[in-house]
Structures are given as structure tokens and as C-alpha cells.
PDB file of C-alpha atoms and ligand atoms in Angstrom:
ATOM      1  CA  VAL A  48       0.000   0.000   0.000  1.00 86.00           C
ATOM      2  CA  ASP A  49       1.304   3.441  -0.908  1.00 92.00           C
ATOM      3  CA  GLU A  50       2.181   5.670   2.039  1.00 96.00           C
ATOM      4  CA  PHE A  51       2.486   9.355   1.264  1.00 98.00           C
ATOM      5  CA  PHE A  52       4.138  12.090   3.316  1.00 98.00           C
ATOM      6  CA  LEU A  53       4.198  15.837   2.871  1.00 98.00           C
ATOM      7  CA  ALA A  54       7.740  17.258   3.037  1.00 98.00           C
ATOM      8  CA  ILE A  55       8.829  20.853   3.531  1.00 98.00           C
ATOM      9  CA  ASP A  56      12.386  22.175   3.208  1.00 96.00           C
ATOM     10  CA  LEU A  57      12.368  25.680   4.696  1.00 95.00           C
ATOM     11  CA  GLY A  58      15.071  28.000   3.408  1.00 90.00           C
ATOM     12  CA  GLY A  59      15.804  31.697   3.923  1.00 86.00           C
ATOM     13  CA  THR A  60      15.188  32.483   0.227  1.00 88.00           C
ATOM     14  CA  ASN A  61      13.069  29.614  -1.084  1.00 92.00           C
ATOM     15  CA  THR A  62      11.068  26.836   0.502  1.00 96.00           C
ATOM     16  CA  LYS A  63      10.506  23.520  -1.249  1.00 97.00           C
ATOM     17  CA  VAL A  64       7.324  21.619  -0.698  1.00 98.00           C
ATOM     18  CA  GLY A  65       7.119  18.021  -1.899  1.00 98.00           C
ATOM     19  CA  ILE A  66       5.094  14.847  -1.817  1.00 98.00           C
ATOM     20  CA  VAL A  67       7.031  11.662  -1.045  1.00 98.00           C
ATOM     21  CA  GLU A  68       5.944   8.048  -1.217  1.00 97.00           C
ATOM     22  CA  LYS A  69       7.699   5.795   1.287  1.00 94.00           C
ATOM     23  CA  THR A  70       9.331   3.426  -1.187  1.00 93.00           C
ATOM     24  CA  ARG A  71       9.078   5.323  -4.468  1.00 94.00           C
ATOM     25  CA  GLY A  72      10.660   8.522  -3.157  1.00 95.00           C
ATOM     26  CA  LEU A  73       9.907  12.050  -4.282  1.00 97.00           C
ATOM     27  CA  ILE A  74       6.812  12.142  -6.494  1.00 97.00           C
ATOM     28  CA  ASP A  75       6.472  15.872  -7.074  1.00 98.00           C
ATOM     29  CA  SER A  76       7.749  19.155  -5.633  1.00 98.00           C
ATOM     30  CA  LYS A  77       7.200  22.890  -5.875  1.00 97.00           C
ATOM     31  CA  THR A  78       9.264  25.902  -4.878  1.00 96.00           C
ATOM     32  CA  VAL A  79       7.660  28.729  -2.924  1.00 96.00           C
ATOM     33  CA  SER A  80       9.516  32.013  -2.279  1.00 95.00           C
ATOM     34  CA  THR A  81      10.182  32.620   1.399  1.00 94.00           C
ATOM     35  CA  ILE A  82       9.105  36.189   2.073  1.00 94.00           C
ATOM     36  CA  VAL A  83      10.656  36.739   5.486  1.00 93.00           C
ATOM     37  CA  LYS A  84       8.977  40.074   6.217  1.00 94.00           C
ATOM     38  CA  ASP A  85       5.498  38.604   5.720  1.00 95.00           C
ATOM     39  CA  GLY A  86       6.077  36.340   8.688  1.00 95.00           C
ATOM     40  CA  PRO A  87       5.760  32.619   9.353  1.00 95.00           C
ATOM     41  CA  GLU A  88       1.962  32.348   9.318  1.00 96.00           C
ATOM     42  CA  ARG A  89       1.660  33.698   5.782  1.00 97.00           C
ATOM     43  CA  ALA A  90       4.499  31.410   4.671  1.00 96.00           C
ATOM     44  CA  ALA A  91       2.918  28.318   6.201  1.00 97.00           C
ATOM     45  CA  LYS A  92      -0.376  29.143   4.446  1.00 97.00           C
ATOM     46  CA  LEU A  93       1.432  29.280   1.083  1.00 97.00           C
ATOM     47  CA  TRP A  94       3.008  25.876   1.750  1.00 97.00           C
ATOM     48  CA  ALA A  95      -0.375  24.398   2.610  1.00 97.00           C
ATOM     49  CA  ASP A  96      -1.842  25.919  -0.589  1.00 97.00           C
ATOM     50  CA  ALA A  97       0.973  24.356  -2.617  1.00 98.00           C
ATOM     51  CA  ALA A  98       0.272  20.980  -1.010  1.00 98.00           C
ATOM     52  CA  ARG A  99      -3.514  21.053  -1.400  1.00 97.00           C
ATOM     53  CA  PRO A 100      -3.750  19.215  -4.773  1.00 98.00           C
ATOM     54  CA  TRP A 101      -1.608  16.372  -3.390  1.00 98.00           C
ATOM     55  CA  LEU A 102      -3.609  16.194  -0.174  1.00 97.00           C
ATOM     56  CA  GLU A 103      -6.792  15.836  -2.237  1.00 97.00           C
ATOM     57  CA  LYS A 104      -5.320  13.187  -4.518  1.00 96.00           C
ATOM     58  CA  HIS A 105      -3.340  10.989  -2.093  1.00 96.00           C
ATOM     59  CA  LYS A 106      -3.833   9.612   1.376  1.00 95.00           C
ATOM     60  CA  VAL A 107      -1.106  11.599   3.129  1.00 98.00           C
ATOM     61  CA  LEU A 108      -0.199  10.361   6.609  1.00 98.00           C
ATOM     62  CA  ALA A 109       1.982  13.094   8.102  1.00 98.00           C
ATOM     63  CA  CYS A 110       4.160  16.114   7.389  1.00 98.00           C
ATOM     64  CA  GLY A 111       7.873  16.650   8.062  1.00 98.00           C
ATOM     65  CA  ILE A 112       9.712  19.980   7.992  1.00 98.00           C
ATOM     66  CA  GLY A 113      13.433  20.651   7.780  1.00 96.00           C
ATOM     67  CA  SER A 114      14.341  24.129   8.994  1.00 94.00           C
ATOM     68  CA  PRO A 115      17.375  26.233   9.829  1.00 90.00           C
ATOM     69  CA  GLY A 116      18.130  25.925  13.535  1.00 84.00           C
ATOM     70  CA  PRO A 117      18.305  26.458  16.376  1.00 85.00           C
ATOM     71  CA  LEU A 118      14.822  25.135  16.942  1.00 91.00           C
ATOM     72  CA  GLU A 119      12.742  23.295  19.504  1.00 90.00           C
ATOM     73  CA  ARG A 120      11.671  19.940  18.134  1.00 89.00           C
ATOM     74  CA  GLY A 121       9.006  19.297  20.746  1.00 88.00           C
ATOM     75  CA  THR A 122       7.091  22.531  20.216  1.00 91.00           C
ATOM     76  CA  GLY A 123       7.980  23.062  16.561  1.00 92.00           C
ATOM     77  CA  VAL A 124       9.224  26.579  17.296  1.00 93.00           C
ATOM     78  CA  LEU A 125      12.302  28.266  15.790  1.00 91.00           C
ATOM     79  CA  HIS A 126      14.699  30.119  18.039  1.00 87.00           C
ATOM     80  CA  GLU A 127      16.245  33.242  16.584  1.00 78.00           C
ATOM     81  CA  SER A 128      17.594  32.307  13.190  1.00 78.00           C
ATOM     82  CA  PRO A 129      19.849  34.917  11.524  1.00 75.00           C
ATOM     83  CA  ASN A 130      18.141  34.401   8.159  1.00 78.00           C
ATOM     84  CA  LEU A 131      14.558  34.387   9.475  1.00 88.00           C
ATOM     85  CA  PRO A 132      14.266  37.402  11.786  1.00 88.00           C
ATOM     86  CA  GLY A 133      10.862  37.746  13.423  1.00 91.00           C
ATOM     87  CA  TRP A 134       9.954  34.089  12.926  1.00 94.00           C
ATOM     88  CA  GLU A 135      10.531  33.071  16.536  1.00 91.00           C
ATOM     89  CA  ASN A 136       7.832  31.812  18.886  1.00 89.00           C
ATOM     90  CA  PHE A 137       5.631  30.480  16.120  1.00 94.00           C
ATOM     91  CA  SER A 138       4.806  26.787  16.156  1.00 96.00           C
ATOM     92  CA  PHE A 139       5.060  25.502  12.599  1.00 95.00           C
ATOM     93  CA  THR A 140       4.028  22.018  13.644  1.00 96.00           C
ATOM     94  CA  GLU A 141       0.856  23.235  15.338  1.00 97.00           C
ATOM     95  CA  PHE A 142      -0.109  25.620  12.545  1.00 97.00           C
ATOM     96  CA  ILE A 143       0.472  23.143   9.694  1.00 97.00           C
ATOM     97  CA  ARG A 144      -1.530  20.555  11.622  1.00 97.00           C
ATOM     98  CA  LYS A 145      -4.354  23.061  11.920  1.00 97.00           C
ATOM     99  CA  LEU A 146      -4.259  23.862   8.177  1.00 97.00           C
ATOM    100  CA  THR A 147      -3.882  20.324   6.829  1.00 97.00           C
ATOM    101  CA  GLY A 148      -5.014  18.014   9.596  1.00 97.00           C
ATOM    102  CA  LEU A 149      -1.668  16.205   9.373  1.00 98.00           C
ATOM    103  CA  PRO A 150       0.507  15.288  12.353  1.00 98.00           C
ATOM    104  CA  THR A 151       3.573  17.495  11.728  1.00 98.00           C
ATOM    105  CA  PHE A 152       7.190  17.210  12.849  1.00 97.00           C
ATOM    106  CA  LEU A 153      10.146  19.588  12.670  1.00 97.00           C
ATOM    107  CA  ASP A 154      13.911  19.045  12.742  1.00 96.00           C
ATOM    108  CA  LYS A 155      17.087  20.832  11.724  1.00 95.00           C
ATOM    109  CA  ASP A 156      17.719  21.065   7.986  1.00 94.00           C
ATOM    110  CA  ALA A 157      21.076  19.292   8.010  1.00 96.00           C
ATOM    111  CA  THR A 158      19.741  16.496  10.237  1.00 97.00           C
ATOM    112  CA  VAL A 159      16.860  16.063   7.819  1.00 97.00           C
ATOM    113  CA  ALA A 160      19.340  15.977   4.913  1.00 97.00           C
ATOM    114  CA  ALA A 161      21.197  13.189   6.748  1.00 98.00           C
ATOM    115  CA  LEU A 162      17.937  11.246   7.120  1.00 98.00           C
ATOM    116  CA  GLY A 163      17.384  11.610   3.367  1.00 97.00           C
ATOM    117  CA  GLU A 164      20.849  10.219   2.616  1.00 98.00           C
ATOM    118  CA  TRP A 165      20.282   7.397   5.108  1.00 97.00           C
ATOM    119  CA  CYS A 166      17.124   6.193   3.360  1.00 95.00           C
ATOM    120  CA  PHE A 167      17.694   7.028  -0.276  1.00 95.00           C
ATOM    121  CA  GLY A 168      21.270   8.180  -0.821  1.00 97.00           C
ATOM    122  CA  GLU A 169      24.934   7.674  -0.010  1.00 98.00           C
ATOM    123  CA  GLY A 170      24.141   6.806   3.610  1.00 98.00           C
ATOM    124  CA  ARG A 171      22.123   3.678   2.831  1.00 97.00           C
ATOM    125  CA  GLY A 172      23.127   0.777   5.071  1.00 98.00           C
ATOM    126  CA  LEU A 173      25.648   2.823   7.061  1.00 98.00           C
ATOM    127  CA  THR A 174      25.744   3.304  10.842  1.00 98.00           C
ATOM    128  CA  ASP A 175      28.205   6.206  10.974  1.00 98.00           C
ATOM    129  CA  PHE A 176      28.268   9.126   8.579  1.00 98.00           C
ATOM    130  CA  ILE A 177      28.162  12.899   8.457  1.00 98.00           C
ATOM    131  CA  VAL A 178      26.317  15.081   5.989  1.00 98.00           C
ATOM    132  CA  VAL A 179      27.915  18.480   5.487  1.00 98.00           C
ATOM    133  CA  THR A 180      25.861  21.093   3.672  1.00 96.00           C
ATOM    134  CA  LEU A 181      28.128  23.595   1.963  1.00 95.00           C
ATOM    135  CA  GLY A 182      26.407  26.876   1.219  1.00 90.00           C
ATOM    136  CA  THR A 183      26.045  30.333   2.717  1.00 87.00           C
ATOM    137  CA  GLY A 184      26.475  28.529   6.028  1.00 89.00           C
ATOM    138  CA  ILE A 185      27.924  25.150   6.948  1.00 94.00           C
ATOM    139  CA  GLY A 186      25.328  22.677   8.235  1.00 94.00           C
ATOM    140  CA  THR A 187      26.061  19.273   9.697  1.00 97.00           C
ATOM    141  CA  GLY A 188      23.918  16.208  10.313  1.00 97.00           C
ATOM    142  CA  VAL A 189      25.491  13.294  12.151  1.00 98.00           C
ATOM    143  CA  ILE A 190      24.470   9.640  12.292  1.00 98.00           C
ATOM    144  CA  THR A 191      26.639   7.883  14.864  1.00 98.00           C
ATOM    145  CA  GLY A 192      26.375   4.264  15.997  1.00 98.00           C
ATOM    146  CA  GLY A 193      23.136   3.947  14.032  1.00 98.00           C
ATOM    147  CA  HIS A 194      21.505   6.886  15.851  1.00 97.00           C
ATOM    148  CA  VAL A 195      20.771  10.474  14.919  1.00 97.00           C
ATOM    149  CA  LEU A 196      22.937  12.816  17.004  1.00 97.00           C
ATOM    150  CA  ARG A 197      20.739  15.599  18.417  1.00 94.00           C
ATOM    151  CA  GLY A 198      21.961  16.352  21.924  1.00 92.00           C
ATOM    152  CA  SER A 199      19.725  16.706  24.979  1.00 90.00           C
ATOM    153  CA  LYS A 200      17.376  19.341  23.527  1.00 86.00           C
ATOM    154  CA  GLY A 201      18.004  18.874  19.819  1.00 87.00           C
ATOM    155  CA  TYR A 202      20.397  21.768  19.241  1.00 89.00           C
ATOM    156  CA  ALA A 203      23.340  19.582  18.261  1.00 92.00           C
ATOM    157  CA  PRO A 204      25.418  19.181  16.169  1.00 94.00           C
ATOM    158  CA  GLU A 205      26.658  22.670  15.256  1.00 91.00           C
ATOM    159  CA  ILE A 206      30.035  21.644  13.883  1.00 95.00           C
ATOM    160  CA  GLY A 207      29.983  24.619  11.508  1.00 94.00           C
ATOM    161  CA  HIS A 208      30.462  26.785  14.579  1.00 94.00           C
ATOM    162  CA  MET A 209      33.462  24.881  15.876  1.00 96.00           C
ATOM    163  CA  VAL A 210      36.214  27.471  16.365  1.00 97.00           C
ATOM    164  CA  ILE A 211      39.356  26.599  14.425  1.00 96.00           C
ATOM    165  CA  ASP A 212      41.188  29.933  14.962  1.00 95.00           C
ATOM    166  CA  ASP A 213      40.124  32.224  17.775  1.00 94.00           C
ATOM    167  CA  ASN A 214      41.884  35.115  16.030  1.00 96.00           C
ATOM    168  CA  GLY A 215      39.901  34.351  12.904  1.00 94.00           C
ATOM    169  CA  PRO A 216      37.154  36.386  11.213  1.00 92.00           C
ATOM    170  CA  LEU A 217      33.922  37.278  13.012  1.00 93.00           C
ATOM    171  CA  CYS A 218      31.174  34.709  12.472  1.00 92.00           C
ATOM    172  CA  ASN A 219      27.400  35.305  12.175  1.00 85.00           C
ATOM    173  CA  CYS A 220      27.060  33.644  15.565  1.00 87.00           C
ATOM    174  CA  GLY A 221      29.171  36.298  17.310  1.00 91.00           C
ATOM    175  CA  ARG A 222      32.303  34.241  17.866  1.00 95.00           C
ATOM    176  CA  HIS A 223      35.552  34.451  15.951  1.00 96.00           C
ATOM    177  CA  GLY A 224      37.080  31.864  13.650  1.00 96.00           C
ATOM    178  CA  CYS A 225      34.289  29.311  13.344  1.00 96.00           C
ATOM    179  CA  ILE A 226      34.522  26.807  10.499  1.00 96.00           C
ATOM    180  CA  GLU A 227      31.617  28.696   8.897  1.00 94.00           C
ATOM    181  CA  ALA A 228      33.462  32.023   9.157  1.00 94.00           C
ATOM    182  CA  PHE A 229      36.170  30.536   6.923  1.00 95.00           C
ATOM    183  CA  THR A 230      34.269  28.216   4.613  1.00 96.00           C
ATOM    184  CA  GLY A 231      30.763  29.669   4.364  1.00 94.00           C
ATOM    185  CA  ALA A 232      30.216  30.968   0.827  1.00 92.00           C
ATOM    186  CA  THR A 233      29.342  34.497   1.906  1.00 89.00           C
ATOM    187  CA  ALA A 234      32.242  34.698   4.348  1.00 91.00           C
ATOM    188  CA  ALA A 235      34.703  33.572   1.669  1.00 93.00           C
ATOM    189  CA  ALA A 236      33.290  36.073  -0.833  1.00 92.00           C
ATOM    190  CA  LEU A 237      33.579  38.903   1.711  1.00 90.00           C
ATOM    191  CA  ARG A 238      37.211  38.063   2.388  1.00 91.00           C
ATOM    192  CA  TYR A 239      37.913  37.942  -1.342  1.00 92.00           C
ATOM    193  CA  ASN A 240      36.508  41.456  -1.732  1.00 89.00           C
ATOM    194  CA  GLU A 241      38.413  42.712   1.306  1.00 87.00           C
ATOM    195  CA  SER A 242      41.665  41.257   0.028  1.00 87.00           C
ATOM    196  CA  ARG A 243      41.301  43.179  -3.210  1.00 84.00           C
ATOM    197  CA  GLY A 244      40.961  46.393  -1.233  1.00 77.00           C
ATOM    198  CA  TYR A 245      37.629  47.575  -2.535  1.00 67.00           C
ATOM    199  CA  SER A 246      34.034  46.656  -2.020  1.00 65.00           C
ATOM    200  CA  SER A 247      32.077  45.788  -5.099  1.00 69.00           C
ATOM    201  CA  SER A 248      29.233  43.319  -5.363  1.00 77.00           C
ATOM    202  CA  LEU A 249      30.050  39.904  -3.962  1.00 80.00           C
ATOM    203  CA  VAL A 250      31.457  37.280  -6.290  1.00 86.00           C
ATOM    204  CA  ASN A 251      30.242  33.729  -5.672  1.00 90.00           C
ATOM    205  CA  ILE A 252      32.568  30.950  -4.710  1.00 93.00           C
ATOM    206  CA  ALA A 253      32.345  29.199  -8.079  1.00 93.00           C
ATOM    207  CA  GLU A 254      33.650  32.380  -9.703  1.00 94.00           C
ATOM    208  CA  ILE A 255      36.433  32.755  -7.107  1.00 95.00           C
ATOM    209  CA  PHE A 256      37.583  29.170  -7.717  1.00 96.00           C
ATOM    210  CA  SER A 257      37.426  29.668 -11.467  1.00 96.00           C
ATOM    211  CA  ARG A 258      39.517  32.869 -11.249  1.00 96.00           C
ATOM    212  CA  ALA A 259      41.984  31.009  -9.039  1.00 97.00           C
ATOM    213  CA  GLN A 260      42.311  28.283 -11.670  1.00 97.00           C
ATOM    214  CA  LYS A 261      43.052  30.977 -14.255  1.00 97.00           C
ATOM    215  CA  GLY A 262      45.916  32.174 -12.083  1.00 97.00           C
ATOM    216  CA  GLU A 263      44.468  35.216 -10.308  1.00 96.00           C
ATOM    217  CA  LEU A 264      46.495  35.573  -7.103  1.00 95.00           C
ATOM    218  CA  ALA A 265      43.830  37.071  -4.807  1.00 94.00           C
ATOM    219  CA  ALA A 266      41.375  34.349  -5.789  1.00 95.00           C
ATOM    220  CA  GLY A 267      44.045  31.678  -5.421  1.00 97.00           C
ATOM    221  CA  LYS A 268      44.752  32.831  -1.894  1.00 96.00           C
ATOM    222  CA  ILE A 269      41.085  32.623  -0.916  1.00 95.00           C
ATOM    223  CA  MET A 270      40.759  29.192  -2.513  1.00 97.00           C
ATOM    224  CA  SER A 271      43.760  27.788  -0.675  1.00 96.00           C
ATOM    225  CA  GLN A 272      42.531  29.299   2.613  1.00 95.00           C
ATOM    226  CA  TRP A 273      39.143  27.733   1.972  1.00 97.00           C
ATOM    227  CA  SER A 274      40.715  24.338   1.267  1.00 97.00           C
ATOM    228  CA  LYS A 275      42.938  24.508   4.344  1.00 97.00           C
ATOM    229  CA  SER A 276      40.039  25.454   6.639  1.00 97.00           C
ATOM    230  CA  MET A 277      37.802  22.795   5.100  1.00 98.00           C
ATOM    231  CA  ALA A 278      40.490  20.162   5.595  1.00 98.00           C
ATOM    232  CA  VAL A 279      40.905  21.182   9.251  1.00 98.00           C
ATOM    233  CA  ALA A 280      37.115  20.992   9.679  1.00 98.00           C
ATOM    234  CA  LEU A 281      36.841  17.559   8.042  1.00 98.00           C
ATOM    235  CA  GLY A 282      39.888  16.353   9.980  1.00 98.00           C
ATOM    236  CA  ASN A 283      38.183  17.303  13.248  1.00 98.00           C
ATOM    237  CA  MET A 284      34.997  15.502  12.207  1.00 98.00           C
ATOM    238  CA  ILE A 285      36.934  12.384  11.203  1.00 98.00           C
ATOM    239  CA  ASN A 286      38.874  12.364  14.486  1.00 98.00           C
ATOM    240  CA  ILE A 287      35.787  12.876  16.619  1.00 97.00           C
ATOM    241  CA  PHE A 288      33.288  10.591  14.878  1.00 98.00           C
ATOM    242  CA  ASN A 289      35.320   8.015  12.917  1.00 98.00           C
ATOM    243  CA  PRO A 290      32.653   8.045  10.186  1.00 98.00           C
ATOM    244  CA  GLN A 291      32.354   5.593   7.307  1.00 98.00           C
ATOM    245  CA  LYS A 292      31.509   8.448   4.969  1.00 98.00           C
ATOM    246  CA  ILE A 293      31.319  12.209   4.827  1.00 98.00           C
ATOM    247  CA  ILE A 294      28.625  13.191   2.352  1.00 98.00           C
ATOM    248  CA  LEU A 295      28.838  16.675   0.884  1.00 98.00           C
ATOM    249  CA  THR A 296      25.793  18.502  -0.384  1.00 97.00           C
ATOM    250  CA  GLY A 297      24.596  22.091  -0.907  1.00 93.00           C
ATOM    251  CA  GLY A 298      25.344  24.626  -3.639  1.00 91.00           C
ATOM    252  CA  VAL A 299      29.077  24.938  -2.998  1.00 94.00           C
ATOM    253  CA  SER A 300      29.613  21.156  -3.201  1.00 95.00           C
ATOM    254  CA  LYS A 301      29.277  21.525  -6.995  1.00 95.00           C
ATOM    255  CA  ASN A 302      32.776  23.037  -6.942  1.00 96.00           C
ATOM    256  CA  TRP A 303      34.274  20.286  -4.795  1.00 97.00           C
ATOM    257  CA  THR A 304      36.249  18.518  -7.533  1.00 97.00           C
ATOM    258  CA  ILE A 305      38.385  21.637  -8.013  1.00 97.00           C
ATOM    259  CA  VAL A 306      39.716  21.450  -4.449  1.00 98.00           C
ATOM    260  CA  ALA A 307      39.248  17.750  -3.594  1.00 98.00           C
ATOM    261  CA  GLU A 308      42.828  16.657  -4.278  1.00 97.00           C
ATOM    262  CA  GLU A 309      44.347  19.526  -2.297  1.00 97.00           C
ATOM    263  CA  ILE A 310      42.024  18.846   0.635  1.00 98.00           C
ATOM    264  CA  GLN A 311      42.853  15.116   0.650  1.00 98.00           C
ATOM    265  CA  LYS A 312      46.534  16.061   0.752  1.00 98.00           C
ATOM    266  CA  ILE A 313      46.095  18.394   3.741  1.00 98.00           C
ATOM    267  CA  LEU A 314      43.884  15.821   5.465  1.00 98.00           C
ATOM    268  CA  LEU A 315      46.893  13.514   5.747  1.00 97.00           C
ATOM    269  CA  HIS A 316      48.155  15.893   8.449  1.00 96.00           C
ATOM    270  CA  GLU A 317      44.783  16.849   9.908  1.00 97.00           C
ATOM    271  CA  ALA A 318      43.183  13.471  10.644  1.00 97.00           C
ATOM    272  CA  PHE A 319      44.510  10.365  12.341  1.00 97.00           C
ATOM    273  CA  GLU A 320      45.623   7.965   9.679  1.00 97.00           C
ATOM    274  CA  PRO A 321      43.582   4.865  10.624  1.00 97.00           C
ATOM    275  CA  SER A 322      40.411   6.937  10.852  1.00 97.00           C
ATOM    276  CA  LEU A 323      41.156   8.839   7.645  1.00 98.00           C
ATOM    277  CA  LYS A 324      41.798   5.585   5.781  1.00 97.00           C
ATOM    278  CA  CYS A 325      38.301   4.273   6.451  1.00 96.00           C
ATOM    279  CA  THR A 326      36.461   7.534   5.728  1.00 98.00           C
ATOM    280  CA  GLU A 327      35.192   8.051   2.227  1.00 98.00           C
ATOM    281  CA  ILE A 328      34.395  11.630   1.216  1.00 98.00           C
ATOM    282  CA  VAL A 329      31.659  11.644  -1.413  1.00 98.00           C
ATOM    283  CA  LEU A 330      29.237  14.016  -3.104  1.00 98.00           C
ATOM    284  CA  SER A 331      25.525  13.563  -2.544  1.00 98.00           C
ATOM    285  CA  LYS A 332      23.654  12.276  -5.571  1.00 97.00           C
ATOM    286  CA  LEU A 333      20.308  13.405  -4.170  1.00 96.00           C
ATOM    287  CA  GLY A 334      21.210  17.102  -4.215  1.00 89.00           C
ATOM    288  CA  ASN A 335      18.373  19.299  -3.017  1.00 86.00           C
ATOM    289  CA  ASP A 336      15.910  16.402  -3.002  1.00 95.00           C
ATOM    290  CA  GLY A 337      17.739  14.910  -0.012  1.00 96.00           C
ATOM    291  CA  ALA A 338      16.142  17.358   2.399  1.00 96.00           C
ATOM    292  CA  LEU A 339      12.612  16.606   1.159  1.00 98.00           C
ATOM    293  CA  LEU A 340      13.204  12.845   1.327  1.00 98.00           C
ATOM    294  CA  GLY A 341      14.592  13.254   4.837  1.00 98.00           C
ATOM    295  CA  ALA A 342      11.686  15.424   5.975  1.00 98.00           C
ATOM    296  CA  ALA A 343       9.302  12.691   4.785  1.00 98.00           C
ATOM    297  CA  HIS A 344      11.325  10.079   6.656  1.00 97.00           C
ATOM    298  CA  LEU A 345      11.198  12.236   9.784  1.00 97.00           C
ATOM    299  CA  ALA A 346       7.401  12.340   9.515  1.00 98.00           C
ATOM    300  CA  GLN A 347       7.222   8.599   8.949  1.00 96.00           C
ATOM    301  CA  THR A 348       9.427   7.676  11.910  1.00 94.00           C
ATOM    302  CA  GLN A 349       7.976  10.190  14.379  1.00 93.00           C
ATOM    303  CA  LEU A 350       4.393   9.276  13.536  1.00 90.00           C
TER     304      LEU A 350
HETATM  305 ZN1   ZN B  77      29.995  30.713  14.337  1.00 53.20          ZN
END
């Protein structure tokens, strides 16, 4: 018997809404602009509108939402998220349940991406792996010993905010030298602009890497800094978790092949050899669909 789940992948710019069947995977999806200033209630109504044709057609059992953290899983409320100002103290789970009648569950976006990889992607059959989402920020979802790592209240893991140089650049979170402050796409673009001594519009990381490959020195410097910081970050993850795989996803992962060899080289010094030897670093094949598949799995398992 087909079992359908509604899946929502909340992002600061766009939100994806999808319908997933338990064994067949993602059946259909739509993208809805996230208009932050209109507030969470308006946004949730648009998601429910997008889902309505599917809810009429299929017997949908529950809804899962992946969202930027920090958030409270139990109440379905976001804490202050830098990209969603004014969206605190609103229970998405309660409101979506009211609109659709579906039991609704919420979890962090990177954790949900890890669930997607576990069921449908590179994480299938594994007990220990880490999903790293490379984008504006650095998200991490950790499966360790066959369990989802969430911490006591569900705020963990925030590996992107591990400090790797306390004299490093200021991070969005208020600390200095977090992994994200070095390897987040926006942070890297800002440093590229700074290093060239003038502020023009930000260049994306793909462009920086491409200029570096063409021999531009400023871009080359940013790219090697990025690779070094990323290797330190991955080395820490490998040493702490001894994962079978690290699965990379998110917009910036499309540029991974350019820096992969360099990062593997640096990793020889940054991770313990036995642990490094049994960790495979791979690119997600699910791409953006991973989060929707994971949100559906969240709904299925929490139901
Ligand atoms: Zn930080």
C-alpha cells in the first residue's frame, strides 16, 4: 500500500514543498519564495496551498519539515535564526496541523538531509556518517552508531560553529574563527573582496575558484585558505566521529572537484591515519531532493 508524506524544506530564500511516497521517493515538488517580512503564518499558508492538490489526490499520513536551527523539536518553534528574523515563537508544527489536519514534525535542515541520505542516498546501510551542507552557512547532520545525534534538547550538532582559529574572522554567531566564518560561501566572498581592497558586489565561490584556476592571485589565496580550513574541519569531524563516509551537499559542493585533491593532501596531516583511511568523502547524488526525502522520513518515523 502506498504511504504518502508531505515534506517541507524551509530555506531563507526559497522553501521547497514536496510529496514523497515511502518506497518510491519524491513524487512531485514545488518551490515557494520565502518572504521573510510577511512572517511565518503567511508562509505556512502558502506551503499548505501548494500541497492542497496532493492532499486531495493521495492519502497523506503526516508532514515533516526541515528548517534552519536552532529550533525546539518538541514545540515546533524556531529560536532566533539569523536568516529568518521575526519568525521566533511560532509553532510551525501546530499551525500546519491546523491547516492540513496532518501530524507534523520539525527538525534541523542538516539532520533532515542526513535522514534523506540514510534512506535514499549515499548513507544507505551505514551506521556512521556525516552530511555536510556547503552553502552560505555550513550545516552538519550526524548519524553515529546507528543513531541520529541531536543532543539533549536537539540543538546539536553545530560543527559549523566549531572554532578553528580564535583570532579568525567574526562569524554570524558572534564568535571568531568558526569553520563557517572561513568556509561559508558568503564569508569567503567577503574576504575575497576585502583582500582586493575595494568593495564591489560579492562574487560567488564558483567564480572565485574559477579565477583562481586561471591564475588570479587574490582568488588563489582565498581558494587555498578555503581548502585549508575545510580540511581542518573535516579532519576534526573524522577524528571525533570516525565516520564511514562524509557526504557533501549544498550549492558549494558543486565546486568540490576543483579542491578535492588539495584537501585530501592536507587531510593527511589533519586526521589520524587509521580513521582517515576508512572515511570516504563523497558528493551527494540526491542534491536538493535529499532534504525533502529526509523530511518525509522524519514524519514517517515520528508518527
Ligand atoms: Zn559561528
